[in-house]
Amino acid sequence: MPKSLTEIRSLARSHTRTAINVLVGIMRSKDATAAARVSAANAILDRGWGKVTQGIEIGDDGALELIHRIELRADFQHLRRWRKSVEQAQSYTFKAVITIIVTGFVGAVWLGIKVMLEK
């Protein structure tokens, strides 16, 4: 039986001390890769102090980087719409091919029956 979101959160939070201890162990481990140690350290800092906020930088031309992020978001939305339209076109193409094959088969069967009846 699925648990409610509150129950899942409560269960996860009950393991917080263990999870932090595992992260600290990885961060301090000489056997862990550098990437794993950095990842564990970042996870500990994020949970203790929160994620670092990203500032808005002003470029050389005075344009805000925020504008670039908005444009990037719009580009991704456009790509998402394009992908959906391609998937829809592929679906229509598949249906058309199946229709042509079935129509050809039915036509061949009809022609066969017609020839048999004329004999």
PDB file of N, CA, C and O in Angstrom, residues 14-77:
ATOM      1  N   SER A  14      13.911  10.513   9.338  1.00  0.00           N
ATOM      2  CA  SER A  14      14.379   9.714  10.478  1.00  0.00           C
ATOM      3  C   SER A  14      15.782   9.160  10.227  1.00  0.00           C
ATOM      4  O   SER A  14      16.453   8.727  11.155  1.00  0.00           O
ATOM      5  N   HIS A  15      16.230   9.174   8.968  1.00  0.00           N
ATOM      6  CA  HIS A  15      17.570   8.680   8.620  1.00  0.00           C
ATOM      7  C   HIS A  15      18.566   9.817   8.379  1.00  0.00           C
ATOM      8  O   HIS A  15      19.664   9.572   7.871  1.00  0.00           O
ATOM      9  N   THR A  16      18.211  11.014   8.766  1.00  0.00           N
ATOM     10  CA  THR A  16      19.069  12.169   8.493  1.00  0.00           C
ATOM     11  C   THR A  16      20.445  12.025   9.112  1.00  0.00           C
ATOM     12  O   THR A  16      21.462  12.239   8.448  1.00  0.00           O
ATOM     13  N   ARG A  17      20.509  11.662  10.392  1.00  0.00           N
ATOM     14  CA  ARG A  17      21.803  11.544  11.079  1.00  0.00           C
ATOM     15  C   ARG A  17      22.688  10.523  10.388  1.00  0.00           C
ATOM     16  O   ARG A  17      23.869  10.779  10.129  1.00  0.00           O
ATOM     17  N   THR A  18      22.109   9.380  10.014  1.00  0.00           N
ATOM     18  CA  THR A  18      22.887   8.337   9.328  1.00  0.00           C
ATOM     19  C   THR A  18      23.385   8.841   7.984  1.00  0.00           C
ATOM     20  O   THR A  18      24.543   8.622   7.612  1.00  0.00           O
ATOM     21  N   ALA A  19      22.498   9.506   7.236  1.00  0.00           N
ATOM     22  CA  ALA A  19      22.878  10.009   5.914  1.00  0.00           C
ATOM     23  C   ALA A  19      24.004  11.032   6.019  1.00  0.00           C
ATOM     24  O   ALA A  19      24.967  10.994   5.238  1.00  0.00           O
ATOM     25  N   ILE A  20      23.907  11.938   6.983  1.00  0.00           N
ATOM     26  CA  ILE A  20      24.973  12.931   7.175  1.00  0.00           C
ATOM     27  C   ILE A  20      26.265  12.231   7.549  1.00  0.00           C
ATOM     28  O   ILE A  20      27.349  12.581   7.044  1.00  0.00           O
ATOM     29  N   ASN A  21      26.189  11.218   8.427  1.00  0.00           N
ATOM     30  CA  ASN A  21      27.402  10.482   8.811  1.00  0.00           C
ATOM     31  C   ASN A  21      28.039   9.781   7.615  1.00  0.00           C
ATOM     32  O   ASN A  21      29.265   9.735   7.490  1.00  0.00           O
ATOM     33  N   VAL A  22      27.205   9.244   6.711  1.00  0.00           N
ATOM     34  CA  VAL A  22      27.732   8.602   5.495  1.00  0.00           C
ATOM     35  C   VAL A  22      28.428   9.645   4.629  1.00  0.00           C
ATOM     36  O   VAL A  22      29.539   9.421   4.128  1.00  0.00           O
ATOM     37  N   LEU A  23      27.796  10.810   4.458  1.00  0.00           N
ATOM     38  CA  LEU A  23      28.408  11.873   3.653  1.00  0.00           C
ATOM     39  C   LEU A  23      29.730  12.325   4.256  1.00  0.00           C
ATOM     40  O   LEU A  23      30.719  12.530   3.539  1.00  0.00           O
ATOM     41  N   VAL A  24      29.761  12.479   5.566  1.00  0.00           N
ATOM     42  CA  VAL A  24      31.009  12.881   6.238  1.00  0.00           C
ATOM     43  C   VAL A  24      32.070  11.801   6.045  1.00  0.00           C
ATOM     44  O   VAL A  24      33.242  12.101   5.778  1.00  0.00           O
ATOM     45  N   GLY A  25      31.660  10.528   6.152  1.00  0.00           N
ATOM     46  CA  GLY A  25      32.601   9.425   5.951  1.00  0.00           C
ATOM     47  C   GLY A  25      33.200   9.443   4.551  1.00  0.00           C
ATOM     48  O   GLY A  25      34.404   9.255   4.370  1.00  0.00           O
ATOM     49  N   ILE A  26      32.360   9.687   3.548  1.00  0.00           N
ATOM     50  CA  ILE A  26      32.857   9.758   2.164  1.00  0.00           C
ATOM     51  C   ILE A  26      33.771  10.964   2.005  1.00  0.00           C
ATOM     52  O   ILE A  26      34.838  10.881   1.395  1.00  0.00           O
ATOM     53  N   MET A  27      33.381  12.094   2.569  1.00  0.00           N
ATOM     54  CA  MET A  27      34.166  13.314   2.440  1.00  0.00           C
ATOM     55  C   MET A  27      35.559  13.136   3.053  1.00  0.00           C
ATOM     56  O   MET A  27      36.553  13.617   2.517  1.00  0.00           O
ATOM     57  N   ARG A  28      35.632  12.405   4.151  1.00  0.00           N
ATOM     58  CA  ARG A  28      36.920  12.210   4.856  1.00  0.00           C
ATOM     59  C   ARG A  28      37.717  11.019   4.343  1.00  0.00           C
ATOM     60  O   ARG A  28      38.891  10.880   4.680  1.00  0.00           O
ATOM     61  N   SER A  29      37.101  10.164   3.534  1.00  0.00           N
ATOM     62  CA  SER A  29      37.747   8.938   3.098  1.00  0.00           C
ATOM     63  C   SER A  29      38.879   9.224   2.122  1.00  0.00           C
ATOM     64  O   SER A  29      38.706   9.919   1.123  1.00  0.00           O
ATOM     65  N   LYS A  30      40.013   8.654   2.407  1.00  0.00           N
ATOM     66  CA  LYS A  30      41.157   8.774   1.494  1.00  0.00           C
ATOM     67  C   LYS A  30      40.987   7.842   0.290  1.00  0.00           C
ATOM     68  O   LYS A  30      41.615   8.039  -0.739  1.00  0.00           O
ATOM     69  N   ASP A  31      40.135   6.813   0.434  1.00  0.00           N
ATOM     70  CA  ASP A  31      39.915   5.858  -0.652  1.00  0.00           C
ATOM     71  C   ASP A  31      38.879   6.349  -1.665  1.00  0.00           C
ATOM     72  O   ASP A  31      38.829   5.845  -2.784  1.00  0.00           O
ATOM     73  N   ALA A  32      38.048   7.317  -1.260  1.00  0.00           N
ATOM     74  CA  ALA A  32      37.016   7.830  -2.162  1.00  0.00           C
ATOM     75  C   ALA A  32      37.661   8.698  -3.234  1.00  0.00           C
ATOM     76  O   ALA A  32      38.705   9.322  -3.009  1.00  0.00           O
ATOM     77  N   THR A  33      37.037   8.730  -4.404  1.00  0.00           N
ATOM     78  CA  THR A  33      37.557   9.582  -5.466  1.00  0.00           C
ATOM     79  C   THR A  33      37.398  11.050  -5.061  1.00  0.00           C
ATOM     80  O   THR A  33      36.572  11.385  -4.209  1.00  0.00           O
ATOM     81  N   ALA A  34      38.163  11.894  -5.697  1.00  0.00           N
ATOM     82  CA  ALA A  34      38.064  13.327  -5.408  1.00  0.00           C
ATOM     83  C   ALA A  34      36.661  13.834  -5.726  1.00  0.00           C
ATOM     84  O   ALA A  34      36.093  14.638  -4.972  1.00  0.00           O
ATOM     85  N   ALA A  35      36.079  13.341  -6.819  1.00  0.00           N
ATOM     86  CA  ALA A  35      34.735  13.775  -7.200  1.00  0.00           C
ATOM     87  C   ALA A  35      33.710  13.386  -6.135  1.00  0.00           C
ATOM     88  O   ALA A  35      32.822  14.167  -5.800  1.00  0.00           O
ATOM     89  N   ALA A  36      33.837  12.173  -5.588  1.00  0.00           N
ATOM     90  CA  ALA A  36      32.911  11.721  -4.545  1.00  0.00           C
ATOM     91  C   ALA A  36      33.081  12.556  -3.280  1.00  0.00           C
ATOM     92  O   ALA A  36      32.100  12.915  -2.626  1.00  0.00           O
ATOM     93  N   ARG A  37      34.314  12.880  -2.944  1.00  0.00           N
ATOM     94  CA  ARG A  37      34.573  13.683  -1.735  1.00  0.00           C
ATOM     95  C   ARG A  37      34.004  15.087  -1.885  1.00  0.00           C
ATOM     96  O   ARG A  37      33.373  15.617  -0.974  1.00  0.00           O
ATOM     97  N   VAL A  38      34.201  15.684  -3.058  1.00  0.00           N
ATOM     98  CA  VAL A  38      33.667  17.027  -3.309  1.00  0.00           C
ATOM     99  C   VAL A  38      32.140  16.996  -3.305  1.00  0.00           C
ATOM    100  O   VAL A  38      31.484  17.869  -2.731  1.00  0.00           O
ATOM    101  N   SER A  39      31.572  15.978  -3.924  1.00  0.00           N
ATOM    102  CA  SER A  39      30.114  15.855  -3.966  1.00  0.00           C
ATOM    103  C   SER A  39      29.532  15.721  -2.562  1.00  0.00           C
ATOM    104  O   SER A  39      28.525  16.362  -2.234  1.00  0.00           O
ATOM    105  N   ALA A  40      30.164  14.906  -1.730  1.00  0.00           N
ATOM    106  CA  ALA A  40      29.698  14.735  -0.350  1.00  0.00           C
ATOM    107  C   ALA A  40      29.839  16.040   0.423  1.00  0.00           C
ATOM    108  O   ALA A  40      28.932  16.434   1.171  1.00  0.00           O
ATOM    109  N   ALA A  41      30.958  16.725   0.243  1.00  0.00           N
ATOM    110  CA  ALA A  41      31.167  18.003   0.941  1.00  0.00           C
ATOM    111  C   ALA A  41      30.114  19.023   0.515  1.00  0.00           C
ATOM    112  O   ALA A  41      29.547  19.733   1.360  1.00  0.00           O
ATOM    113  N   ASN A  42      29.834  19.098  -0.781  1.00  0.00           N
ATOM    114  CA  ASN A  42      28.803  20.024  -1.267  1.00  0.00           C
ATOM    115  C   ASN A  42      27.430  19.680  -0.708  1.00  0.00           C
ATOM    116  O   ASN A  42      26.659  20.568  -0.342  1.00  0.00           O
ATOM    117  N   ALA A  43      27.116  18.394  -0.644  1.00  0.00           N
ATOM    118  CA  ALA A  43      25.816  17.974  -0.106  1.00  0.00           C
ATOM    119  C   ALA A  43      25.694  18.384   1.358  1.00  0.00           C
ATOM    120  O   ALA A  43      24.643  18.859   1.795  1.00  0.00           O
ATOM    121  N   ILE A  44      26.767  18.223   2.120  1.00  0.00           N
ATOM    122  CA  ILE A  44      26.744  18.621   3.539  1.00  0.00           C
ATOM    123  C   ILE A  44      26.562  20.132   3.661  1.00  0.00           C
ATOM    124  O   ILE A  44      25.731  20.607   4.449  1.00  0.00           O
ATOM    125  N   LEU A  45      27.325  20.898   2.881  1.00  0.00           N
ATOM    126  CA  LEU A  45      27.206  22.361   2.936  1.00  0.00           C
ATOM    127  C   LEU A  45      25.814  22.825   2.505  1.00  0.00           C
ATOM    128  O   LEU A  45      25.235  23.722   3.127  1.00  0.00           O
ATOM    129  N   ASP A  46      25.268  22.205   1.450  1.00  0.00           N
ATOM    130  CA  ASP A  46      23.936  22.586   0.971  1.00  0.00           C
ATOM    131  C   ASP A  46      22.876  22.358   2.048  1.00  0.00           C
ATOM    132  O   ASP A  46      21.974  23.176   2.223  1.00  0.00           O
ATOM    133  N   ARG A  47      22.984  21.256   2.751  1.00  0.00           N
ATOM    134  CA  ARG A  47      21.986  20.966   3.776  1.00  0.00           C
ATOM    135  C   ARG A  47      22.182  21.819   5.022  1.00  0.00           C
ATOM    136  O   ARG A  47      21.211  22.184   5.682  1.00  0.00           O
ATOM    137  N   GLY A  48      23.407  22.154   5.319  1.00  0.00           N
ATOM    138  CA  GLY A  48      23.672  22.957   6.514  1.00  0.00           C
ATOM    139  C   GLY A  48      23.453  24.445   6.308  1.00  0.00           C
ATOM    140  O   GLY A  48      22.979  25.146   7.212  1.00  0.00           O
ATOM    141  N   TRP A  49      23.789  24.937   5.129  1.00  0.00           N
ATOM    142  CA  TRP A  49      23.766  26.380   4.896  1.00  0.00           C
ATOM    143  C   TRP A  49      22.836  26.793   3.764  1.00  0.00           C
ATOM    144  O   TRP A  49      22.634  27.983   3.531  1.00  0.00           O
ATOM    145  N   GLY A  50      22.290  25.838   3.046  1.00  0.00           N
ATOM    146  CA  GLY A  50      21.440  26.156   1.900  1.00  0.00           C
ATOM    147  C   GLY A  50      22.298  26.301   0.659  1.00  0.00           C
ATOM    148  O   GLY A  50      23.497  26.513   0.728  1.00  0.00           O
ATOM    149  N   LYS A  51      21.653  26.182  -0.479  1.00  0.00           N
ATOM    150  CA  LYS A  51      22.382  26.307  -1.746  1.00  0.00           C
ATOM    151  C   LYS A  51      22.752  27.761  -1.986  1.00  0.00           C
ATOM    152  O   LYS A  51      22.030  28.664  -1.597  1.00  0.00           O
ATOM    153  N   VAL A  52      23.858  27.958  -2.645  1.00  0.00           N
ATOM    154  CA  VAL A  52      24.324  29.296  -2.965  1.00  0.00           C
ATOM    155  C   VAL A  52      23.391  29.913  -3.997  1.00  0.00           C
ATOM    156  O   VAL A  52      23.052  29.282  -5.002  1.00  0.00           O
ATOM    157  N   THR A  53      22.976  31.148  -3.757  1.00  0.00           N
ATOM    158  CA  THR A  53      22.121  31.820  -4.746  1.00  0.00           C
ATOM    159  C   THR A  53      22.984  32.319  -5.886  1.00  0.00           C
ATOM    160  O   THR A  53      24.145  32.666  -5.708  1.00  0.00           O
ATOM    161  N   GLN A  54      22.397  32.342  -7.061  1.00  0.00           N
ATOM    162  CA  GLN A  54      23.126  32.804  -8.233  1.00  0.00           C
ATOM    163  C   GLN A  54      22.805  34.270  -8.452  1.00  0.00           C
ATOM    164  O   GLN A  54      21.645  34.653  -8.577  1.00  0.00           O
ATOM    165  N   GLY A  55      23.838  35.060  -8.478  1.00  0.00           N
ATOM    166  CA  GLY A  55      23.649  36.480  -8.710  1.00  0.00           C
ATOM    167  C   GLY A  55      23.434  36.771 -10.184  1.00  0.00           C
ATOM    168  O   GLY A  55      23.757  35.964 -11.050  1.00  0.00           O
ATOM    169  N   ILE A  56      22.883  37.915 -10.440  1.00  0.00           N
ATOM    170  CA  ILE A  56      22.683  38.357 -11.823  1.00  0.00           C
ATOM    171  C   ILE A  56      23.885  39.199 -12.197  1.00  0.00           C
ATOM    172  O   ILE A  56      24.191  40.194 -11.540  1.00  0.00           O
ATOM    173  N   GLU A  57      24.589  38.771 -13.241  1.00  0.00           N
ATOM    174  CA  GLU A  57      25.783  39.492 -13.661  1.00  0.00           C
ATOM    175  C   GLU A  57      25.458  40.412 -14.822  1.00  0.00           C
ATOM    176  O   GLU A  57      24.634  40.091 -15.676  1.00  0.00           O
ATOM    177  N   ILE A  58      26.115  41.533 -14.844  1.00  0.00           N
ATOM    178  CA  ILE A  58      25.952  42.461 -15.955  1.00  0.00           C
ATOM    179  C   ILE A  58      27.130  42.253 -16.891  1.00  0.00           C
ATOM    180  O   ILE A  58      28.282  42.306 -16.485  1.00  0.00           O
ATOM    181  N   GLY A  59      26.830  41.977 -18.151  1.00  0.00           N
ATOM    182  CA  GLY A  59      27.878  41.742 -19.133  1.00  0.00           C
ATOM    183  C   GLY A  59      28.543  43.035 -19.560  1.00  0.00           C
ATOM    184  O   GLY A  59      28.198  44.133 -19.110  1.00  0.00           O
ATOM    185  N   ASP A  60      29.525  42.922 -20.442  1.00  0.00           N
ATOM    186  CA  ASP A  60      30.262  44.086 -20.931  1.00  0.00           C
ATOM    187  C   ASP A  60      29.360  45.094 -21.625  1.00  0.00           C
ATOM    188  O   ASP A  60      29.583  46.290 -21.552  1.00  0.00           O
ATOM    189  N   ASP A  61      28.342  44.574 -22.299  1.00  0.00           N
ATOM    190  CA  ASP A  61      27.460  45.479 -23.031  1.00  0.00           C
ATOM    191  C   ASP A  61      26.323  46.005 -22.154  1.00  0.00           C
ATOM    192  O   ASP A  61      25.442  46.701 -22.624  1.00  0.00           O
ATOM    193  N   GLY A  62      26.327  45.639 -20.857  1.00  0.00           N
ATOM    194  CA  GLY A  62      25.320  46.135 -19.936  1.00  0.00           C
ATOM    195  C   GLY A  62      24.057  45.302 -19.901  1.00  0.00           C
ATOM    196  O   GLY A  62      23.146  45.588 -19.131  1.00  0.00           O
ATOM    197  N   ALA A  63      23.972  44.262 -20.721  1.00  0.00           N
ATOM    198  CA  ALA A  63      22.782  43.404 -20.738  1.00  0.00           C
ATOM    199  C   ALA A  63      22.824  42.460 -19.544  1.00  0.00           C
ATOM    200  O   ALA A  63      23.875  41.960 -19.175  1.00  0.00           O
ATOM    201  N   LEU A  64      21.720  42.232 -18.956  1.00  0.00           N
ATOM    202  CA  LEU A  64      21.649  41.341 -17.805  1.00  0.00           C
ATOM    203  C   LEU A  64      21.673  39.883 -18.248  1.00  0.00           C
ATOM    204  O   LEU A  64      21.073  39.518 -19.263  1.00  0.00           O
ATOM    205  N   GLU A  65      22.389  39.072 -17.483  1.00  0.00           N
ATOM    206  CA  GLU A  65      22.435  37.642 -17.767  1.00  0.00           C
ATOM    207  C   GLU A  65      21.045  37.024 -17.625  1.00  0.00           C
ATOM    208  O   GLU A  65      20.751  36.004 -18.238  1.00  0.00           O
ATOM    209  N   LEU A  66      20.186  37.662 -16.842  1.00  0.00           N
ATOM    210  CA  LEU A  66      18.830  37.161 -16.668  1.00  0.00           C
ATOM    211  C   LEU A  66      18.106  37.067 -18.006  1.00  0.00           C
ATOM    212  O   LEU A  66      17.354  36.127 -18.254  1.00  0.00           O
ATOM    213  N   ILE A  67      18.357  38.015 -18.883  1.00  0.00           N
ATOM    214  CA  ILE A  67      17.730  38.011 -20.202  1.00  0.00           C
ATOM    215  C   ILE A  67      18.146  36.753 -20.961  1.00  0.00           C
ATOM    216  O   ILE A  67      17.333  36.104 -21.615  1.00  0.00           O
ATOM    217  N   HIS A  68      19.408  36.375 -20.832  1.00  0.00           N
ATOM    218  CA  HIS A  68      19.890  35.179 -21.509  1.00  0.00           C
ATOM    219  C   HIS A  68      19.196  33.933 -20.963  1.00  0.00           C
ATOM    220  O   HIS A  68      18.890  33.012 -21.712  1.00  0.00           O
ATOM    221  N   ARG A  69      18.952  33.904 -19.653  1.00  0.00           N
ATOM    222  CA  ARG A  69      18.262  32.759 -19.062  1.00  0.00           C
ATOM    223  C   ARG A  69      16.824  32.682 -19.559  1.00  0.00           C
ATOM    224  O   ARG A  69      16.308  31.599 -19.820  1.00  0.00           O
ATOM    225  N   ILE A  70      16.170  33.823 -19.673  1.00  0.00           N
ATOM    226  CA  ILE A  70      14.797  33.850 -20.173  1.00  0.00           C
ATOM    227  C   ILE A  70      14.766  33.363 -21.621  1.00  0.00           C
ATOM    228  O   ILE A  70      13.903  32.571 -22.002  1.00  0.00           O
ATOM    229  N   GLU A  71      15.725  33.824 -22.419  1.00  0.00           N
ATOM    230  CA  GLU A  71      15.799  33.378 -23.809  1.00  0.00           C
ATOM    231  C   GLU A  71      16.073  31.878 -23.890  1.00  0.00           C
ATOM    232  O   GLU A  71      15.503  31.179 -24.723  1.00  0.00           O
ATOM    233  N   LEU A  72      16.942  31.387 -23.029  1.00  0.00           N
ATOM    234  CA  LEU A  72      17.259  29.962 -23.005  1.00  0.00           C
ATOM    235  C   LEU A  72      16.015  29.151 -22.656  1.00  0.00           C
ATOM    236  O   LEU A  72      15.737  28.125 -23.285  1.00  0.00           O
ATOM    237  N   ARG A  73      15.240  29.618 -21.677  1.00  0.00           N
ATOM    238  CA  ARG A  73      14.009  28.934 -21.306  1.00  0.00           C
ATOM    239  C   ARG A  73      13.037  28.907 -22.497  1.00  0.00           C
ATOM    240  O   ARG A  73      12.426  27.888 -22.791  1.00  0.00           O
ATOM    241  N   ALA A  74      12.923  30.037 -23.193  1.00  0.00           N
ATOM    242  CA  ALA A  74      12.042  30.098 -24.366  1.00  0.00           C
ATOM    243  C   ALA A  74      12.526  29.136 -25.446  1.00  0.00           C
ATOM    244  O   ALA A  74      11.714  28.477 -26.109  1.00  0.00           O
ATOM    245  N   ASP A  75      13.851  29.049 -25.641  1.00  0.00           N
ATOM    246  CA  ASP A  75      14.404  28.121 -26.628  1.00  0.00           C
ATOM    247  C   ASP A  75      14.060  26.677 -26.277  1.00  0.00           C
ATOM    248  O   ASP A  75      13.691  25.884 -27.151  1.00  0.00           O
ATOM    249  N   PHE A  76      14.170  26.323 -24.996  1.00  0.00           N
ATOM    250  CA  PHE A  76      13.839  24.958 -24.580  1.00  0.00           C
ATOM    251  C   PHE A  76      12.354  24.664 -24.774  1.00  0.00           C
ATOM    252  O   PHE A  76      11.989  23.573 -25.184  1.00  0.00           O
ATOM    253  N   GLN A  77      11.504  25.644 -24.500  1.00  0.00           N
ATOM    254  CA  GLN A  77      10.076  25.450 -24.730  1.00  0.00           C
ATOM    255  C   GLN A  77       9.800  25.235 -26.213  1.00  0.00           C
ATOM    256  O   GLN A  77       8.989  24.391 -26.598  1.00  0.00           O
TER     257      GLN A  77
END
